Coordinates of C-alpha atoms and ligand atoms in Angstrom, one line a residue:
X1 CA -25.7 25.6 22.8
X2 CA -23.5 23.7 20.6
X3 CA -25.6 20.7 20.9
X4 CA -25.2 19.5 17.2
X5 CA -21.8 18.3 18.4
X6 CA -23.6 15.4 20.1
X7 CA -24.8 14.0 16.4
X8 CA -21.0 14.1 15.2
X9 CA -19.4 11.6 13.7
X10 CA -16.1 11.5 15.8
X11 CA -13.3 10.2 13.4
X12 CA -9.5 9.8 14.1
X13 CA -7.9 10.6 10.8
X14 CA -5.3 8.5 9.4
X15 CA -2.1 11.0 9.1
X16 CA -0.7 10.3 5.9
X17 CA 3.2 11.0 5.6
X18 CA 3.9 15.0 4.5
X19 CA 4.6 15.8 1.1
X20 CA 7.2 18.7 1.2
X21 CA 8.0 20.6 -1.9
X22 CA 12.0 21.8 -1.7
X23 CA 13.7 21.9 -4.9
X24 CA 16.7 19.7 -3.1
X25 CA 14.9 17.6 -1.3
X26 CA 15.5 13.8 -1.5
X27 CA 11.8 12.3 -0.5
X28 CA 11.9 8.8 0.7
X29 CA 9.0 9.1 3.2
X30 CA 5.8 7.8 0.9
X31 CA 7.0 4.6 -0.6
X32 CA 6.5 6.5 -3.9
X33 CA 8.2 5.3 -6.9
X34 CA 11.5 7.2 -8.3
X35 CA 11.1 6.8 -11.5
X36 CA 8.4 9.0 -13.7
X37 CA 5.0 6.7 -15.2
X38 CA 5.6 5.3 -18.6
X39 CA 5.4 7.8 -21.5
X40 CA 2.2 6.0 -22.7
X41 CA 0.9 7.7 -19.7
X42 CA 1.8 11.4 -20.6
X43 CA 0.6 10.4 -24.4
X44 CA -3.1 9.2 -22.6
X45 CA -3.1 12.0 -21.0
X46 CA -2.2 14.4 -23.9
X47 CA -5.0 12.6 -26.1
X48 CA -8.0 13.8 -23.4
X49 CA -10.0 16.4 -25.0
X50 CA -10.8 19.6 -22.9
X51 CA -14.2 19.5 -24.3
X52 CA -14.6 15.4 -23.3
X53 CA -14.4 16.6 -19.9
X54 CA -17.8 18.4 -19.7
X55 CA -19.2 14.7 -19.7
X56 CA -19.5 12.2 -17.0
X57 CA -16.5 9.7 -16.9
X58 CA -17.8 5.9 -17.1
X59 CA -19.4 4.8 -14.6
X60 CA -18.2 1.2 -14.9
X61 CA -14.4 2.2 -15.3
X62 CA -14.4 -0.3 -18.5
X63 CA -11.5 0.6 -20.7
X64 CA -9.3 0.3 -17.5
X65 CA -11.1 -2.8 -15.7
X66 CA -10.4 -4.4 -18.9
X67 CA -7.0 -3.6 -19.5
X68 CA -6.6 -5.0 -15.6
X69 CA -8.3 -8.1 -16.3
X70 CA -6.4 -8.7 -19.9
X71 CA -2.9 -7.9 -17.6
X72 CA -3.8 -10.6 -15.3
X73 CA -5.8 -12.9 -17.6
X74 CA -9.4 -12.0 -15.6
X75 CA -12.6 -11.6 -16.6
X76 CA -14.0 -8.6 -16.3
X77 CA -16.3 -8.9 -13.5
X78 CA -13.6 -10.1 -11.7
X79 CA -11.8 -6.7 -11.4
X80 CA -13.5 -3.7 -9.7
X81 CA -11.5 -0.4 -9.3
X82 CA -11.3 2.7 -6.9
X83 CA -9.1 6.1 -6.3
X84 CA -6.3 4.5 -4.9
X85 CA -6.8 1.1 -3.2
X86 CA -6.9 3.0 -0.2
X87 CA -10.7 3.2 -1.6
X88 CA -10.6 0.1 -2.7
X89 CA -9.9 -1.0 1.2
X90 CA -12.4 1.2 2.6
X91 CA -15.3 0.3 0.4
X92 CA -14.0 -3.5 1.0
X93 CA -14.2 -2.5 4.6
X94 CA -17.6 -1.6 4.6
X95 CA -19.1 -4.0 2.1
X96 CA -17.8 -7.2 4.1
X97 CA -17.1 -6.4 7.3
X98 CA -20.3 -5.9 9.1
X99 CA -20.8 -9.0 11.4
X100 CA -20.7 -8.7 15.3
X101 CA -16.9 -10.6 16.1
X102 CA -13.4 -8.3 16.0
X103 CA -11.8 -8.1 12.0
X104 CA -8.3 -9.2 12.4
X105 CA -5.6 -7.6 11.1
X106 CA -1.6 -7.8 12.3
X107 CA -0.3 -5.4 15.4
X108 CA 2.4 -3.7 13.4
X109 CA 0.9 -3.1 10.1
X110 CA -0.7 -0.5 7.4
X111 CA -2.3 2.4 9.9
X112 CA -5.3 2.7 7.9
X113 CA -7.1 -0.4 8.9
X114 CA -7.6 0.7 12.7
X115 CA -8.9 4.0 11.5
X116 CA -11.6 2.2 8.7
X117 CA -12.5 0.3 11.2
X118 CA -13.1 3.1 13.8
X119 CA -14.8 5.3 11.1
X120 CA -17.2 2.6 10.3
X121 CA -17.8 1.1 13.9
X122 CA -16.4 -2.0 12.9
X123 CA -14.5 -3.8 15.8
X124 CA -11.0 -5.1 15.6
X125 CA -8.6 -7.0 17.1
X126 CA -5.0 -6.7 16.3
X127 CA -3.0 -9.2 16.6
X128 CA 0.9 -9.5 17.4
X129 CA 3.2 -10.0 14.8
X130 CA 6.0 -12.2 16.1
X131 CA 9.5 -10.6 17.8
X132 CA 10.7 -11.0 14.0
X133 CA 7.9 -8.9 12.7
X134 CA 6.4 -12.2 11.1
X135 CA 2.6 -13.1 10.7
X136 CA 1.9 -16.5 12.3
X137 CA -1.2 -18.1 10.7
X138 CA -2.2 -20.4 13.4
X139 CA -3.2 -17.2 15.0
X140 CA -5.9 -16.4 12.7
X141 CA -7.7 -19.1 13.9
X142 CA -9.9 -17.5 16.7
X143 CA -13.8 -16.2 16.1
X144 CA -13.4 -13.2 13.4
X145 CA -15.6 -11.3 10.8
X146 CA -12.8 -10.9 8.5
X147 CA -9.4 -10.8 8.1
X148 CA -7.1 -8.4 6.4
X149 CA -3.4 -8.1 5.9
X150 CA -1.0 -6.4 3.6
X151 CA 1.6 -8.7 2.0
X152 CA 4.9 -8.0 1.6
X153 CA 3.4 -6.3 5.1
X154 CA 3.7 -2.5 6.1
X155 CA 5.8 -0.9 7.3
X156 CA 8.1 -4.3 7.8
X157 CA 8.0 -5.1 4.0
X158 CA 8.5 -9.2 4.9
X159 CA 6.4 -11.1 2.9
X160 CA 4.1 -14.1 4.4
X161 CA 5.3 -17.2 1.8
X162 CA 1.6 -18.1 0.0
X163 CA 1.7 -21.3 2.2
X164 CA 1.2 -19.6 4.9
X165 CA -1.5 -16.8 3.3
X166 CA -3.3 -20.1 2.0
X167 CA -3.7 -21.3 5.3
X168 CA -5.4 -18.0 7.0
X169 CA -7.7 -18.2 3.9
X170 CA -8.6 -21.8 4.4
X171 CA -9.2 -21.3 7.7
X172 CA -11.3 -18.8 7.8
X173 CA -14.0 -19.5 4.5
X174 CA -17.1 -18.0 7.1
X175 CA -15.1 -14.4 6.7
X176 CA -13.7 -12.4 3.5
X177 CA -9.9 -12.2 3.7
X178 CA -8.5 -9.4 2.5
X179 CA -5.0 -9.4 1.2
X180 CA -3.1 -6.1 0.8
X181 CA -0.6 -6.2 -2.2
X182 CA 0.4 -2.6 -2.5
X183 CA 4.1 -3.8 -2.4
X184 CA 3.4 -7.1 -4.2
X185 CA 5.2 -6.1 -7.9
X186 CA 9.1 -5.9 -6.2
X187 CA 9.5 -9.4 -5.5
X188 CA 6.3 -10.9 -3.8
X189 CA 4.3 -13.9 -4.9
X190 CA 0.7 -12.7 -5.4
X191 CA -2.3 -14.4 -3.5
X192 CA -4.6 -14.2 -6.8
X193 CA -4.2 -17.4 -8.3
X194 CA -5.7 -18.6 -4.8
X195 CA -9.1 -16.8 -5.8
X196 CA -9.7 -19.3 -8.3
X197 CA -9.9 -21.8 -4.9
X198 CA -11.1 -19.7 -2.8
X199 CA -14.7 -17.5 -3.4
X200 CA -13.9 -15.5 -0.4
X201 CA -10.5 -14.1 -0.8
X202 CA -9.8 -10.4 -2.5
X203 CA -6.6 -9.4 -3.8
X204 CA -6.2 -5.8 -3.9
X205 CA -3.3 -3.8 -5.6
X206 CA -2.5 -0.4 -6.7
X207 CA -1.1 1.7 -9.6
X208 CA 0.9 4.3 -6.6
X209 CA 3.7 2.2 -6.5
X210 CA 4.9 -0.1 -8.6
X211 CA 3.3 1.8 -11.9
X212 CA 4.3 4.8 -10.9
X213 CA 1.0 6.9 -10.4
X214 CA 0.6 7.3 -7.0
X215 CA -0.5 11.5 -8.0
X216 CA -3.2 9.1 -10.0
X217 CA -5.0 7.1 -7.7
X218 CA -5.8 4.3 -8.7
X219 CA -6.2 1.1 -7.0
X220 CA -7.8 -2.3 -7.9
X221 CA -9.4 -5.5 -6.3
X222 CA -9.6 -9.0 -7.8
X223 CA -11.9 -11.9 -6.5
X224 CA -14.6 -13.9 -7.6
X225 CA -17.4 -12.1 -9.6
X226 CA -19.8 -11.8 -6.6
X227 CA -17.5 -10.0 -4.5
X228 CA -16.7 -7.8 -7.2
X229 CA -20.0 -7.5 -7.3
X230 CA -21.2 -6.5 -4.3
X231 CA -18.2 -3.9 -3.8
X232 CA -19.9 -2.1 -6.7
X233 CA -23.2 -2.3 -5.3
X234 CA -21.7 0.0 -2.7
X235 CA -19.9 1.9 -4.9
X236 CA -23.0 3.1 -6.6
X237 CA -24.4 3.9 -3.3
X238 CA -22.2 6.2 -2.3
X239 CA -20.5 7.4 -5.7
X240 CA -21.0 6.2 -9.1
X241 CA -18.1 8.1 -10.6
X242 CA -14.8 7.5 -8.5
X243 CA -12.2 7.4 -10.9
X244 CA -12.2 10.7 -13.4
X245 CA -11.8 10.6 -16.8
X246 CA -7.8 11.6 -16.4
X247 CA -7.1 8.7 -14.5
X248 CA -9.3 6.2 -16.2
X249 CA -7.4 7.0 -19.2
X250 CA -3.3 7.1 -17.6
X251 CA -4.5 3.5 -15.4
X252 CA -5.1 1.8 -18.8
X253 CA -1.8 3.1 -20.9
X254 CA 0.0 2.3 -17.1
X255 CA -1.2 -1.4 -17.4
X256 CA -0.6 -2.0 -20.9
X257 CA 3.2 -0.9 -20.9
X258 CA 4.8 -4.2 -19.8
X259 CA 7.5 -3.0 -20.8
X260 CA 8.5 0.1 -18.9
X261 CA 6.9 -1.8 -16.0
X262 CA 9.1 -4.7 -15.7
X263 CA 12.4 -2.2 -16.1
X264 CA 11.9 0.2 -13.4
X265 CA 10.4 -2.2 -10.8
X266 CA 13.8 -4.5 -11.5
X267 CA 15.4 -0.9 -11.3
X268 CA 13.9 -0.7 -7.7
X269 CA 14.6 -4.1 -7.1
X270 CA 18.5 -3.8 -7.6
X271 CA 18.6 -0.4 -5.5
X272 CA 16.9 -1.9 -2.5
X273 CA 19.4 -4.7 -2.6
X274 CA 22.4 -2.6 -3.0
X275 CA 20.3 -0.1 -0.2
X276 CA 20.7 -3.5 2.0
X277 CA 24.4 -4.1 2.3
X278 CA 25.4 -0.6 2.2
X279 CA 22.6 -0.5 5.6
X280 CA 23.9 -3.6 7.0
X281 CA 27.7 -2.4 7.1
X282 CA 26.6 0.6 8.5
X283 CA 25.1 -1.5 11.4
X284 CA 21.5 -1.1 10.9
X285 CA 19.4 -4.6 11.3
X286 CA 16.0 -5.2 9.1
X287 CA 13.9 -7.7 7.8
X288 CA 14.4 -8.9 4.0
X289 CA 12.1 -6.7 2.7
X290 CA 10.0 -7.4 -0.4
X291 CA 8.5 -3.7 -0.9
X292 CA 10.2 -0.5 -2.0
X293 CA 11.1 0.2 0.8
X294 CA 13.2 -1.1 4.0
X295 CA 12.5 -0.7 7.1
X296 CA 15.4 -0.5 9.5
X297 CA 16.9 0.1 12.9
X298 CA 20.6 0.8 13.8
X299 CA 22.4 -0.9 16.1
X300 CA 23.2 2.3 18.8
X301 CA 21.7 5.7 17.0
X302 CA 18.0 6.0 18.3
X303 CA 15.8 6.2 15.5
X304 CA 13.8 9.7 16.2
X305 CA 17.3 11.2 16.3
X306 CA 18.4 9.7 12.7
X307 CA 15.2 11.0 11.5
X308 CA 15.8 14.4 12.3
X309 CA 19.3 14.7 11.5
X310 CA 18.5 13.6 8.1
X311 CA 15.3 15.5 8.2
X312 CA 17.7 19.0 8.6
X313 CA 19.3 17.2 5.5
X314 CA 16.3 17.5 3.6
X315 CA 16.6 13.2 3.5
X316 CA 13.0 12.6 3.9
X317 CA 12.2 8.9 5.4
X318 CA 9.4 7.7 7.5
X319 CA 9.2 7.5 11.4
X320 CA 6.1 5.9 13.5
X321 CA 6.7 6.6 16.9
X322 CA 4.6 4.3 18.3
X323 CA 5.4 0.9 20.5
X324 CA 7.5 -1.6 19.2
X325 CA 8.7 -0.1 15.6
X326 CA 9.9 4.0 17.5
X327 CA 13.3 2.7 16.7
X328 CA 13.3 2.3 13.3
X329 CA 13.4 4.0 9.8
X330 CA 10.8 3.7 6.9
X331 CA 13.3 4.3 3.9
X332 CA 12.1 4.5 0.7
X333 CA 14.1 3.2 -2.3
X334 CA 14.8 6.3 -4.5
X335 CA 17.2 6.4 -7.1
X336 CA 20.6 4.8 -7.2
X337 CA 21.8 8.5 -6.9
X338 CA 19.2 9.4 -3.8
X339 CA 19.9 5.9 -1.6
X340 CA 24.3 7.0 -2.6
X341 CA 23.4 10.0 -1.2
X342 CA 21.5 9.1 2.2
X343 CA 24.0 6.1 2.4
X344 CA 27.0 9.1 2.7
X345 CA 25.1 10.9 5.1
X346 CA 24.5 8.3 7.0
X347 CA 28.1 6.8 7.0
X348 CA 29.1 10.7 7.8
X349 CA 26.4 11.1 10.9
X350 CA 27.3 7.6 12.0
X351 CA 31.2 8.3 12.5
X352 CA 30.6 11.0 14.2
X353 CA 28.3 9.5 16.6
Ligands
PMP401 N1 -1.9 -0.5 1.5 C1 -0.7 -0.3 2.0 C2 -0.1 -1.4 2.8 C3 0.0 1.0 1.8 O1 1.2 1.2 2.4 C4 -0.6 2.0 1.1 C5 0.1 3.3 0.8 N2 0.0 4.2 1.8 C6 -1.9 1.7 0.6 C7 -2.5 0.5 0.8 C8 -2.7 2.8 -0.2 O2 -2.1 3.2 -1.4 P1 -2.9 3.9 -2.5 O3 -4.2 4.4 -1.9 O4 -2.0 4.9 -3.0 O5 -3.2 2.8 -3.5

């Protein structure tokens, strides 16, 4: 009886962070961007025929790896594209990390990585992120069969300067090295001009964030042409047609509005900064964030109990309660209205205290 359940595939999910629907809700829990995509977007998607959609989508994503490659003066065969780069990292996962010795990634860090790595019997090693929350390169330097590591890092949002990310990656030249840029756009330096040095580095960004189109999915890796490559070669083993023909044609009108792209992520920019003091003089310590986001602890109100009281709010943020970060807050940067809002709450909740 029940003896199927031996041939299971035992997974343990990642748990991504709820999506409520309340008409009053402010949602700050997802790191998704405040402001809508850029009309171009809503035009693209206006333009798709109903009748075009009886057809396959194309296989090669090219309208959209080309408008990627033209952004960031590629080639095309530099660029190779997924449903959000959380499909980007697990196909990168599986294409390059198959050798015996542990992938690296950091302790405190994007909770995907430990469950890719568990799905696809990969094994890991995490390793500690300084009392700061900072990566130290000198301890990449042990046995590995790759490396991977979001930058401006998750859930901390510091960013690793590129003297420091060049280092890992010239250390390490017998592994890929992955570098995570879903929170490059607010302020980060990018690692990509380093793939012109180094054949076996990927970059890999997404459209969820800083373009707006995290309903979308759409995500992106950049490298030298034979790991792009080989990412598609097991792509089209497991699905030729990822991206759909909706999202094929919103990724390239997202790309090409420069425009509308450099206003609202200097939009987020300045909120996160102005999020900063207001945080700071209400006694809450964090790291200098570089993502849309800041992640932040107060100085006497536990974390789990700021969470809920905001959560009865309908002030949505992010809480991991697990070692070392159950103190602190995940906030998102809304709008200038939503972090006024959360930032009068807070002062409220905090006088009361
Ligand atoms: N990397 C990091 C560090 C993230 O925080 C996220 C967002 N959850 C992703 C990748 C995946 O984002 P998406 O699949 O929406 O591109």
């Amino acid at each position: 009886m029940d003896s199927w359940k031996k041939n299971v595939r035992r997974a343990i999910p990642y748990v991504p962070g709820e999506q409520p629907n309340l008409p009053d809700m402010i949602k700050l829990n997802t790191n998704e961007n405040p402001y809508p995509p850029s009309p171009k977007v809503g035009e693209a998607l206006h333009a798709l025929r109903n009748r075009d959609l009886r057809l396959y989508p194309d296989p090669t994503a090219g309208e959209l790896v080309e408008a990627i490659a033209d952004y960031y003066g590629l080639k095309k065969e530099q660029v190779f594209v997924g449903v959000g780069s959380d499909d980007v990292l697990a196909m990168a996962f599986l294409t390059f990390f198959n050798g015996d010795k542990p992938v690296l990634f950091p302790d405190i860090t994007y909770s995907f990585y430990d469950v890719w790595a568990g799905l696809f019997r990969i094994p890991y090693r995490q390793i500690p992120l300084t009392e700061d929350f900072v990566i130290r390169p000198e301890d990449y330097r042990i046995e590995n069969s790759g490396i991977v590591f979001p930058n401006p890092n998750a859930p901390t949002g510091q960013e690793l300067p590129q003297e420091a990310v060049e280092e890992i990656v010239a250390a390490n030249s017998g592994s890929v090295v992955i570098v995570d840029e879903a929170y490059v756009d607010f302020g980060a330096r990018s690692a990509l001009s380093l793939t012109e040095k180094y054949d076996h580095l990927l970059v890999v960004q997404t459209m969820s964030k800083s373009r707006s189109l995290a309903g979308m999915r759409i995500g992106y890796a950049m490298g030298n042409p034979e790991l792009i490559r080989r990412l598609n070669d097991v792509k089209y083993s497991f699905n030729s047609y990822t991206m759909d023909q909706t999202a094929l044609a919103a990724g390239k009108a997202a790309m090409e509005d420069r425009e509308y792209f450099e206003e609202t992520r200097k939009n987020v920019m300045e909120t996160r900064e102005w999020t900063k003091r207001e945080l700071s003089e209400l006694g809450f310590t964090f790291g200098d964030s570089m993502g849309n986001f800041i992640f932040a602890a107060h100085k006497s109100c536990p974390g789990r109990e700021l969470f809920n009281a905001l959560r009865e709010k309908r002030i949505f943020v992010r809480y991991f309660d697990k070692p070392r970060i159950s103190n602190y807050l995940r906030i998102t940067v809304g709008t200038p209205e939503e972090m006024k809002a959360l930032v009068d709450f807070l002062k409220n909740y905090l006088r009361q205290e």
